[in-house]
CSV table of C-alpha atoms and ligand atoms in Angstrom, one decimal:
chain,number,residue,atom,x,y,z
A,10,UNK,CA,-0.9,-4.9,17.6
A,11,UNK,CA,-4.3,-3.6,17.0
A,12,UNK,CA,-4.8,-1.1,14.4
A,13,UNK,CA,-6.5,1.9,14.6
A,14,UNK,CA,-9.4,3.3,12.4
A,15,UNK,CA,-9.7,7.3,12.4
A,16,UNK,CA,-11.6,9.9,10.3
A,17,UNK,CA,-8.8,12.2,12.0
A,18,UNK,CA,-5.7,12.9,9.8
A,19,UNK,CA,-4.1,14.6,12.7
A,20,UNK,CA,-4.2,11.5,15.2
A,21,UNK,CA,-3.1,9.5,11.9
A,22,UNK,CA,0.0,11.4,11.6
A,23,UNK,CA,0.8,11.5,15.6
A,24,UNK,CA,1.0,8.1,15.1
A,25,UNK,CA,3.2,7.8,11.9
A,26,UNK,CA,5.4,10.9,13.7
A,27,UNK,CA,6.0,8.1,16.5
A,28,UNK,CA,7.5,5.3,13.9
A,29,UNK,CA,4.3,3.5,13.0
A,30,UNK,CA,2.8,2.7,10.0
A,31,UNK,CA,-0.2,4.3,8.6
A,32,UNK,CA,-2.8,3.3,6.1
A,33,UNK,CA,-4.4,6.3,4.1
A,34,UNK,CA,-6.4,7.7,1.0
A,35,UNK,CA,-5.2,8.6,-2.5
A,36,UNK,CA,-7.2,9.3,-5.3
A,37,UNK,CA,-5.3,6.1,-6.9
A,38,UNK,CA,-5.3,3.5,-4.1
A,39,UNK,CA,-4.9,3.7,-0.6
A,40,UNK,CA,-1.1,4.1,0.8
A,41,UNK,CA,0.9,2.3,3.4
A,42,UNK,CA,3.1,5.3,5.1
A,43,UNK,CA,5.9,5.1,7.0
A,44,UNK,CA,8.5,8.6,8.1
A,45,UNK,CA,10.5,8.0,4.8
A,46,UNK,CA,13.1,9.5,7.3
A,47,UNK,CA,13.5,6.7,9.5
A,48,UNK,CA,15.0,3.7,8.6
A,49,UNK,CA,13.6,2.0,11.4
A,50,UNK,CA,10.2,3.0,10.1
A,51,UNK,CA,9.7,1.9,6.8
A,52,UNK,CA,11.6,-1.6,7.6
A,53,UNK,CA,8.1,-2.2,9.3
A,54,UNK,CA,6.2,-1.4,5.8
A,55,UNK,CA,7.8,-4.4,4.4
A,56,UNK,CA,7.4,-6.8,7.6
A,57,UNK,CA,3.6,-5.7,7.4
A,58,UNK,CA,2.9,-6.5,3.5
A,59,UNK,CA,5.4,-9.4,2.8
A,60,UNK,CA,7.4,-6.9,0.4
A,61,UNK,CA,10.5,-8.3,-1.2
A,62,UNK,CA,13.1,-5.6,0.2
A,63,UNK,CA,14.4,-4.7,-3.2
A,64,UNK,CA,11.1,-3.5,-4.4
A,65,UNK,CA,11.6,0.6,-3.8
A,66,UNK,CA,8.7,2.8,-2.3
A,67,UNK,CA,7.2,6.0,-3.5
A,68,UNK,CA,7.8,9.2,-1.0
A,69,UNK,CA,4.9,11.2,-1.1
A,70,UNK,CA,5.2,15.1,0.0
A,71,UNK,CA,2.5,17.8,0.6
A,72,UNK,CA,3.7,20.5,-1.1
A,73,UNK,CA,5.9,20.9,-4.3
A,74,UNK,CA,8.4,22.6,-2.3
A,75,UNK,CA,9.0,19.6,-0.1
A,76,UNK,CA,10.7,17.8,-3.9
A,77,UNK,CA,13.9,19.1,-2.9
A,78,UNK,CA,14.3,17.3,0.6
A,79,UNK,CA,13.8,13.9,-1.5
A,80,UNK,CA,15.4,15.0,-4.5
A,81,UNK,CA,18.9,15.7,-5.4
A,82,UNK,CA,18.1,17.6,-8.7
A,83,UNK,CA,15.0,18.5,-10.7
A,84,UNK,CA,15.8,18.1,-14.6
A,85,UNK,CA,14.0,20.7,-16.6
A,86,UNK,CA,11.6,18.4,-18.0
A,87,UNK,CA,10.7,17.2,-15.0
A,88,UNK,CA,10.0,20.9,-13.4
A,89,UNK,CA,7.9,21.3,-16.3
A,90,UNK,CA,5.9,17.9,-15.5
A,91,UNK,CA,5.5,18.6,-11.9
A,92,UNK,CA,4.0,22.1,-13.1
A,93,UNK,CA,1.8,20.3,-15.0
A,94,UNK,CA,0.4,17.4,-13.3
A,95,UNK,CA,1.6,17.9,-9.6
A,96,UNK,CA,-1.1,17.0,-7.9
A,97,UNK,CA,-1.7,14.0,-9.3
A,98,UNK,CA,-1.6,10.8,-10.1
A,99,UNK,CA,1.9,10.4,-11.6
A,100,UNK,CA,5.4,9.3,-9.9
A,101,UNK,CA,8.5,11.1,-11.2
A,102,UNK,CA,11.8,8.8,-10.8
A,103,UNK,CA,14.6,11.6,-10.0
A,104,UNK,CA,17.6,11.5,-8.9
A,105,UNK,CA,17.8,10.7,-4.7
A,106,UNK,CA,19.1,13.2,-2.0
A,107,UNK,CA,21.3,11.7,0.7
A,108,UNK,CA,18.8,11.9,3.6
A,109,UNK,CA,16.9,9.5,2.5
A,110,UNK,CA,17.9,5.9,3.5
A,111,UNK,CA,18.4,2.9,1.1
A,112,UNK,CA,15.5,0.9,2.5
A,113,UNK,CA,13.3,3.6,1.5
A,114,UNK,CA,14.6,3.2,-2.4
A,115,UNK,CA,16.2,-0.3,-2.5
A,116,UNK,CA,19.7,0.9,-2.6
A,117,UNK,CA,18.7,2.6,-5.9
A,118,UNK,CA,20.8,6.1,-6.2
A,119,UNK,CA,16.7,7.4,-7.5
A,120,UNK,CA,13.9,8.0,-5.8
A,121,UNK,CA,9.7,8.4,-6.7
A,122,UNK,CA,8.6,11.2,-5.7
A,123,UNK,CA,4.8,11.9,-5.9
A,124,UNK,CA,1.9,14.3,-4.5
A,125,UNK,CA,-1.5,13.1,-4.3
A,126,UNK,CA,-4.6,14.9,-5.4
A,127,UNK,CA,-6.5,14.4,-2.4
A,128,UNK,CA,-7.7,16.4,0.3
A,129,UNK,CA,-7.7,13.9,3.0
A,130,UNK,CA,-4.2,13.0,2.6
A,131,UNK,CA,-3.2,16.2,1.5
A,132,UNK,CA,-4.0,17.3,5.2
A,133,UNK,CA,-2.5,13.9,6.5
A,134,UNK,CA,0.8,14.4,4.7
A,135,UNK,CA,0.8,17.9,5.9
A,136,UNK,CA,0.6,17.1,9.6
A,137,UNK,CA,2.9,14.4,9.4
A,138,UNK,CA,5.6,17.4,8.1
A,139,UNK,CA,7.9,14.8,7.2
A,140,UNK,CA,8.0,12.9,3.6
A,141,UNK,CA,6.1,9.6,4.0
A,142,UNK,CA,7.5,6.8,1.9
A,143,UNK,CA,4.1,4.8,1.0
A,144,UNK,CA,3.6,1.4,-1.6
A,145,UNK,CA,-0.3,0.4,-1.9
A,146,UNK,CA,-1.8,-0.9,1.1
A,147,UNK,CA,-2.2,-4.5,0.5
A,148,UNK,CA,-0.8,-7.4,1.4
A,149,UNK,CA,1.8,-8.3,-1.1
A,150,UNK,CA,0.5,-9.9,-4.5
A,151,UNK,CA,-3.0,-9.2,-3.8
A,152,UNK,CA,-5.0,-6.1,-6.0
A,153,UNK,CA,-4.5,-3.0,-4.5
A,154,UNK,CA,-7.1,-1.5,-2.0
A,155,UNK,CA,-9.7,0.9,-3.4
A,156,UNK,CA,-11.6,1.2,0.0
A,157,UNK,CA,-11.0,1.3,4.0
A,158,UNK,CA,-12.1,-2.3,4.4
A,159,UNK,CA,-9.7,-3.8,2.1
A,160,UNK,CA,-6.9,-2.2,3.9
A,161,UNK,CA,-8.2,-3.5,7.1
A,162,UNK,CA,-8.7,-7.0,5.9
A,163,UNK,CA,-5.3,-7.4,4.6
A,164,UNK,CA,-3.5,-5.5,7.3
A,165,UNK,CA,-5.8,-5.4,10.1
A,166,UNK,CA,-3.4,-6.2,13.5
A,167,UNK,CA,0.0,-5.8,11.2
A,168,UNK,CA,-0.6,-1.7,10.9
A,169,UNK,CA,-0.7,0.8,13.8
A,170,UNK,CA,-3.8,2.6,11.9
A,171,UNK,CA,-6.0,3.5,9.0
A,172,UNK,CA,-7.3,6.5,8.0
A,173,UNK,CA,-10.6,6.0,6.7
A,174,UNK,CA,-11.7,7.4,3.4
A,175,UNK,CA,-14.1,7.3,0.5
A,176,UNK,CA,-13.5,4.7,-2.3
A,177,UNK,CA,-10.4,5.5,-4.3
A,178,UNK,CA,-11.5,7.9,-7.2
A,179,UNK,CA,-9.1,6.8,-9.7
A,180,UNK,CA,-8.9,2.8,-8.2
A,181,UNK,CA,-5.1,2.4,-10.4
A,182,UNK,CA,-1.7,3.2,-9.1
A,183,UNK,CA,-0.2,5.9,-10.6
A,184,UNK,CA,1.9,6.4,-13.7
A,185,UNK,CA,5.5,5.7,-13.1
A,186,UNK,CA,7.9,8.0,-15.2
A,187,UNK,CA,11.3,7.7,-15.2
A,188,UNK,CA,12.8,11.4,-15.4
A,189,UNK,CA,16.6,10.7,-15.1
A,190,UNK,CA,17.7,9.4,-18.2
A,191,UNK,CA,18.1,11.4,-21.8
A,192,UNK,CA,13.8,11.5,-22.6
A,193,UNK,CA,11.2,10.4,-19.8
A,194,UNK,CA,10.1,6.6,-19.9
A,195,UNK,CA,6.8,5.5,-18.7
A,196,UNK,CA,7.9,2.2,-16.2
A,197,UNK,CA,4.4,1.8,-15.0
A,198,UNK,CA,1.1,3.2,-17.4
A,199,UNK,CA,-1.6,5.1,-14.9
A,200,UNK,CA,-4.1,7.5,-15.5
A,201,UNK,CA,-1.5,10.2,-16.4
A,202,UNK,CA,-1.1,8.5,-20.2
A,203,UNK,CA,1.4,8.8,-22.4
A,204,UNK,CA,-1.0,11.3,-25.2
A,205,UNK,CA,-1.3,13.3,-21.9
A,206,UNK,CA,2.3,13.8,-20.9
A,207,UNK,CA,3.5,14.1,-24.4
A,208,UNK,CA,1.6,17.1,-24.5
A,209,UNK,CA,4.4,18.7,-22.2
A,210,UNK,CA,7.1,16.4,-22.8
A,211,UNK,CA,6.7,14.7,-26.3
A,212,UNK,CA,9.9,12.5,-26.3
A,213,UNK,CA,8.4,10.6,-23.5
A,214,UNK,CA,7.8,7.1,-24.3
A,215,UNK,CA,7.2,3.9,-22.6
A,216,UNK,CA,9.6,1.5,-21.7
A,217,UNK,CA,10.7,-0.7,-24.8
A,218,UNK,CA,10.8,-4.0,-24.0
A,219,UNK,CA,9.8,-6.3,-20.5
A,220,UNK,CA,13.4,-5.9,-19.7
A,221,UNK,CA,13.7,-2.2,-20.2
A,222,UNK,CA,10.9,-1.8,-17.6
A,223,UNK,CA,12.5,-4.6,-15.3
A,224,UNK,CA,15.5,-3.2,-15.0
A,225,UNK,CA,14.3,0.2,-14.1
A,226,UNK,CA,11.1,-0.4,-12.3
A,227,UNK,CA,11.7,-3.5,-9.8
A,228,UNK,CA,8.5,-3.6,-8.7
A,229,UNK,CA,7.4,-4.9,-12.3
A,230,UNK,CA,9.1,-8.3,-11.8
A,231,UNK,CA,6.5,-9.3,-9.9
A,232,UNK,CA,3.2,-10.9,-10.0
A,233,UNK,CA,0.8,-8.2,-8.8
A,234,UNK,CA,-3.0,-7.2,-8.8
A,235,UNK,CA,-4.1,-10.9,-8.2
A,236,UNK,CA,-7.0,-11.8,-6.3
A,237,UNK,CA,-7.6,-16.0,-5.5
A,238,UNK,CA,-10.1,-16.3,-8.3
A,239,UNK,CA,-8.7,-17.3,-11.8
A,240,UNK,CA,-8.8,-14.2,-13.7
A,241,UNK,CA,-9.7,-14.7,-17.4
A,242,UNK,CA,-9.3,-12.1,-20.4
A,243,UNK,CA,-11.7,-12.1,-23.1
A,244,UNK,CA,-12.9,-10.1,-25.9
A,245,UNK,CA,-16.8,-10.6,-24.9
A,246,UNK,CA,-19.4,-11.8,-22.4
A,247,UNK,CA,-20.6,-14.8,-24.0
A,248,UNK,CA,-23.3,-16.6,-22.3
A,249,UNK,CA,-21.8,-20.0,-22.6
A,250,UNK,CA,-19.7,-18.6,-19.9
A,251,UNK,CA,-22.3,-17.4,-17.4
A,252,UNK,CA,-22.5,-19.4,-14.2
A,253,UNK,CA,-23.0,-18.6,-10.1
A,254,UNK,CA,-19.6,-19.6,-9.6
A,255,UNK,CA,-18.3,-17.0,-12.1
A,256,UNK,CA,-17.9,-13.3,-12.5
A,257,UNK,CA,-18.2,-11.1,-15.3
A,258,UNK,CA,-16.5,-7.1,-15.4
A,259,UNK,CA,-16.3,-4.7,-18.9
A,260,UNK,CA,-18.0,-2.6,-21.0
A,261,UNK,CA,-20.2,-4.8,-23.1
A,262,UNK,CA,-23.5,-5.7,-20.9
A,263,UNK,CA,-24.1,-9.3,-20.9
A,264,UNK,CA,-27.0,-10.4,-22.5
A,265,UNK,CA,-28.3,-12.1,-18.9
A,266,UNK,CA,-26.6,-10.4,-16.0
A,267,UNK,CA,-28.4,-12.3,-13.4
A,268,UNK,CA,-26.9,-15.7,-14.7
A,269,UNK,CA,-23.8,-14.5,-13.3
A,270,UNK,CA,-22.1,-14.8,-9.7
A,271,UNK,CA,-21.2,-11.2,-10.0
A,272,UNK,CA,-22.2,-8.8,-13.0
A,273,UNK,CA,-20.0,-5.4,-13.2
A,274,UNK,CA,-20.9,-3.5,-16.3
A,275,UNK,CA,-18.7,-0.3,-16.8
A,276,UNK,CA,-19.6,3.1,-17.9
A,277,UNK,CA,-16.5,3.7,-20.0
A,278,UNK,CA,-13.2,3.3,-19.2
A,279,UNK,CA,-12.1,5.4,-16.6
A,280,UNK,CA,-15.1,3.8,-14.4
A,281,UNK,CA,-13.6,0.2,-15.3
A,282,UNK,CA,-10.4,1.7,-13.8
A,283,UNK,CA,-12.4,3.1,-10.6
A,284,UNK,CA,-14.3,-0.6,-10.5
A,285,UNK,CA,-11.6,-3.1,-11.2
A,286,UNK,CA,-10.1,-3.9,-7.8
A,287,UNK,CA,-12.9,-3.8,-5.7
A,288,UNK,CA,-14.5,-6.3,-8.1
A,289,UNK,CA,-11.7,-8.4,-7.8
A,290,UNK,CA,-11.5,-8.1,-4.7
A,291,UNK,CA,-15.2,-8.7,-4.0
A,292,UNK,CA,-15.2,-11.9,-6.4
A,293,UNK,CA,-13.0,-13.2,-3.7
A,294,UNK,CA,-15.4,-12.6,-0.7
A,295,UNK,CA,-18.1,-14.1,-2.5
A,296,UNK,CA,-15.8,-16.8,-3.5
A,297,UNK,CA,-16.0,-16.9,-7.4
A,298,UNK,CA,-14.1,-19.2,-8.9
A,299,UNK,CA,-13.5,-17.0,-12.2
A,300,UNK,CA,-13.6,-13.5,-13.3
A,301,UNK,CA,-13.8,-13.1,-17.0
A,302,UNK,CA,-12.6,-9.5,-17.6
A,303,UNK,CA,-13.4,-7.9,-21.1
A,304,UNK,CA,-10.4,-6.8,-22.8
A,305,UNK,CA,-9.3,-3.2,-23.7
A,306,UNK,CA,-8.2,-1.0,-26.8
A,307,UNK,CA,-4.2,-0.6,-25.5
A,308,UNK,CA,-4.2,3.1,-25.7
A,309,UNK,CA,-5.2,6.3,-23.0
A,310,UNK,CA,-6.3,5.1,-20.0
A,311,UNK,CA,-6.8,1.4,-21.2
A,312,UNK,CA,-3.0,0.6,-21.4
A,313,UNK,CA,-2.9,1.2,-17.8
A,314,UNK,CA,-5.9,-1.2,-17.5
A,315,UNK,CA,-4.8,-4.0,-19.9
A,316,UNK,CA,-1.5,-3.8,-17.9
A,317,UNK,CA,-3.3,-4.4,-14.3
A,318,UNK,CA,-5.8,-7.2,-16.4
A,319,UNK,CA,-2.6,-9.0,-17.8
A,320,UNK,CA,-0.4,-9.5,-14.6
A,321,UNK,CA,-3.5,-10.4,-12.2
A,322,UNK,CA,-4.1,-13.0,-15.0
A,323,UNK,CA,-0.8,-14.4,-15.2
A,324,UNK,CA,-0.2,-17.5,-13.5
B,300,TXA,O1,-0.6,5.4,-6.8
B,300,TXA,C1,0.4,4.9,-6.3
B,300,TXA,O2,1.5,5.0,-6.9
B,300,TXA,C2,0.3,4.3,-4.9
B,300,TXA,C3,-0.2,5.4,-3.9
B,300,TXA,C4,-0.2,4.8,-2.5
B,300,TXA,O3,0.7,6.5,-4.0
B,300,TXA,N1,1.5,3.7,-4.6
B,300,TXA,C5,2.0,2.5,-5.2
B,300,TXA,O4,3.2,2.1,-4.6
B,300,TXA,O5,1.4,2.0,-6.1
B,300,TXA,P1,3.8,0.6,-5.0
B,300,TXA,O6,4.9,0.5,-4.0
B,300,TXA,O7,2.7,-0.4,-4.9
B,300,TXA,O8,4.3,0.8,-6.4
B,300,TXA,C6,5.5,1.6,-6.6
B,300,TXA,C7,6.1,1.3,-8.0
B,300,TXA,C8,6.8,-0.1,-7.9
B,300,TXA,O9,6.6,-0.7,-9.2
B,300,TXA,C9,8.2,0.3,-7.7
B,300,TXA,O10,9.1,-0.6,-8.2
B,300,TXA,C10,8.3,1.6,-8.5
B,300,TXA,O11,7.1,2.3,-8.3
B,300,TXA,N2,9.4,2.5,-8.0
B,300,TXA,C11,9.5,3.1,-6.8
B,300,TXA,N3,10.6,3.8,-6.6
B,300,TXA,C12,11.3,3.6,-7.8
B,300,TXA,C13,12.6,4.0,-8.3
B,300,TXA,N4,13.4,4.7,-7.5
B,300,TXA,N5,13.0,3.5,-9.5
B,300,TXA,C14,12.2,2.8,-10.3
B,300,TXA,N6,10.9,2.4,-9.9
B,300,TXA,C15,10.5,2.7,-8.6
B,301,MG,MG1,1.7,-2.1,-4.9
């Protein structure tokens, strides 16, 4: 198969309309979409990445109007969250409707239901005029894809097309909030944070304990975000660890940047966010060995990051 690139979001959804699969832009990372209608479909999302089948996809709609083709019920709290942060990057678990098949959600009785803040796919979605069930474009395993290119060279000949846009502005996945149960639970952190929800639902929490999450959120079982260099977590640059052969990403400038293979110094956290994959990613090309990756306070938007930093550093 070879896999188209396009600019065109109308061409895009002809071809996702006609039961392929689709690469396209999200402010978090770019999406694999398949009809979340067909069966058929979004079988060939998990053929193209290597997915385990009991991992569940996201359906992404255009409008907040399109929630109750997905949906079965929208509880109070959750109306109040889609008010709030709809579009955006957050996922809200609720309760599935019957039209939407069991690949789509694992034979899970919920489904996530999110719309993206972005104006390319916003018109994608749109013209496809069907909800398109979407994980992150990468080949299983590997760090998600911030740009184009990293779609293609995961998926390139596995995909009917991509839809090319700009580098992912957020560059995480999106929070995952679980909205079924008595007070919302955060299964995945994102740039939607827990201070931030709170302020419109404050019983949300995250999930307690590994297997809280686990149980709820499959995807979280497992090992994700890794690229094929050994990434390290540490609390500083230090030069003893400088080499060609190595790469360095955080906040904290190192005190000789050009003693490393690759040097990414962050603005503040949300641009560590925006950086992280495609350095990972780019580590790879160059073929680092390591990536040291300065640590994180665990609160805000840093949870989200120490989460991504923890799992592509577990071995
Ligand atoms: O930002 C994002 O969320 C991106 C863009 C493309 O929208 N998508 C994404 O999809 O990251 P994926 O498949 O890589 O991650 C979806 C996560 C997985 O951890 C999955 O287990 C969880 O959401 N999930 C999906 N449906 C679920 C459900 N019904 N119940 C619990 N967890 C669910
Ligand atoms: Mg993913």
């Amino acid at each position: 198969m070879s896999t188209r690139l396009t600019t065109d979001p109308a061409e895009a959804a002809a071809l996702l309309r006609d039961g392929g699969v689709v690469a396209f832009p999200t402010e978090t990372v770019y999406g694999l979409g398949a009809d979340a209608l067909n069966a058929g479909a979004v079988a060939r999302i998990f053929t193209a990445k290597g997915r385990p089948i009991d991992n569940p996809l996201i359906v992404h709609v255009a409008e907040i109007d399109a929630i109750e083709a997905v949906a079965s019920a929208l509880p109070p709290v959750a109306e109040a969250l889609v008010e709030a942060f709809f579009p955006g990057p957050l996922t809200l678990i609720l309760p599935k409707a019957a039209s939407v098949p069991s690949t789509v959600t694992a034979g899970l009785n919920t489904v996530g239901v999110r719309m993206p803040d972005h104006a390319l796919a916003l018109d994608f979605l749109h013209a496809c005029a069907t909800p398109v069930a979407a994980p992150s474009a990468n080949r299983s395993g590997r760090p998600s894809p911030t740009t184009w290119q990293a779609v293609q060279h995961d998926l390139d000949s596995r995909i009917d097309a991509i839809l090319q846009g700009e580098l992912a502005r957020v560059g995480l996945e999106s929070t995952v909030l679980d909205c079924t149960g008595a007070v919302p639970v955060i299964l995945r952190a994102g740039a939607i944070t827990l201070e931030l929800l709170r302020r419109v639902a404050p019983t949300t929490r995250h999930a307690h304990a590994a297997a809280d999450a686990l149980q709820r959120s499959p995807g979280t079982r497992y090992r994700h975000y890794a690229p094929d260099a050994t990434v390290c977590l540490i609390d500083a640059p230090h030069h003893a660890e400088a080499a060609m052969t190595h790469g360095y990403i955080g906040l904290t400038a190192p005190a000789a940047p050009e003693a490393w293979g690759l040097c990414c110094v962050c603005a503040d956290l949300t641009d560590y966010a925006h950086r992280l994959y495609a350095t990972l990613r780019d580590a790879d090309q160059r073929g680092l060995k390591t990536v040291f990756c300065e640590r994180v306070p665990n609160h805000d938007l840093g949870r989200a990051l120490m989460d991504r930093l923890r799992r592509a550093a577990a071995r």
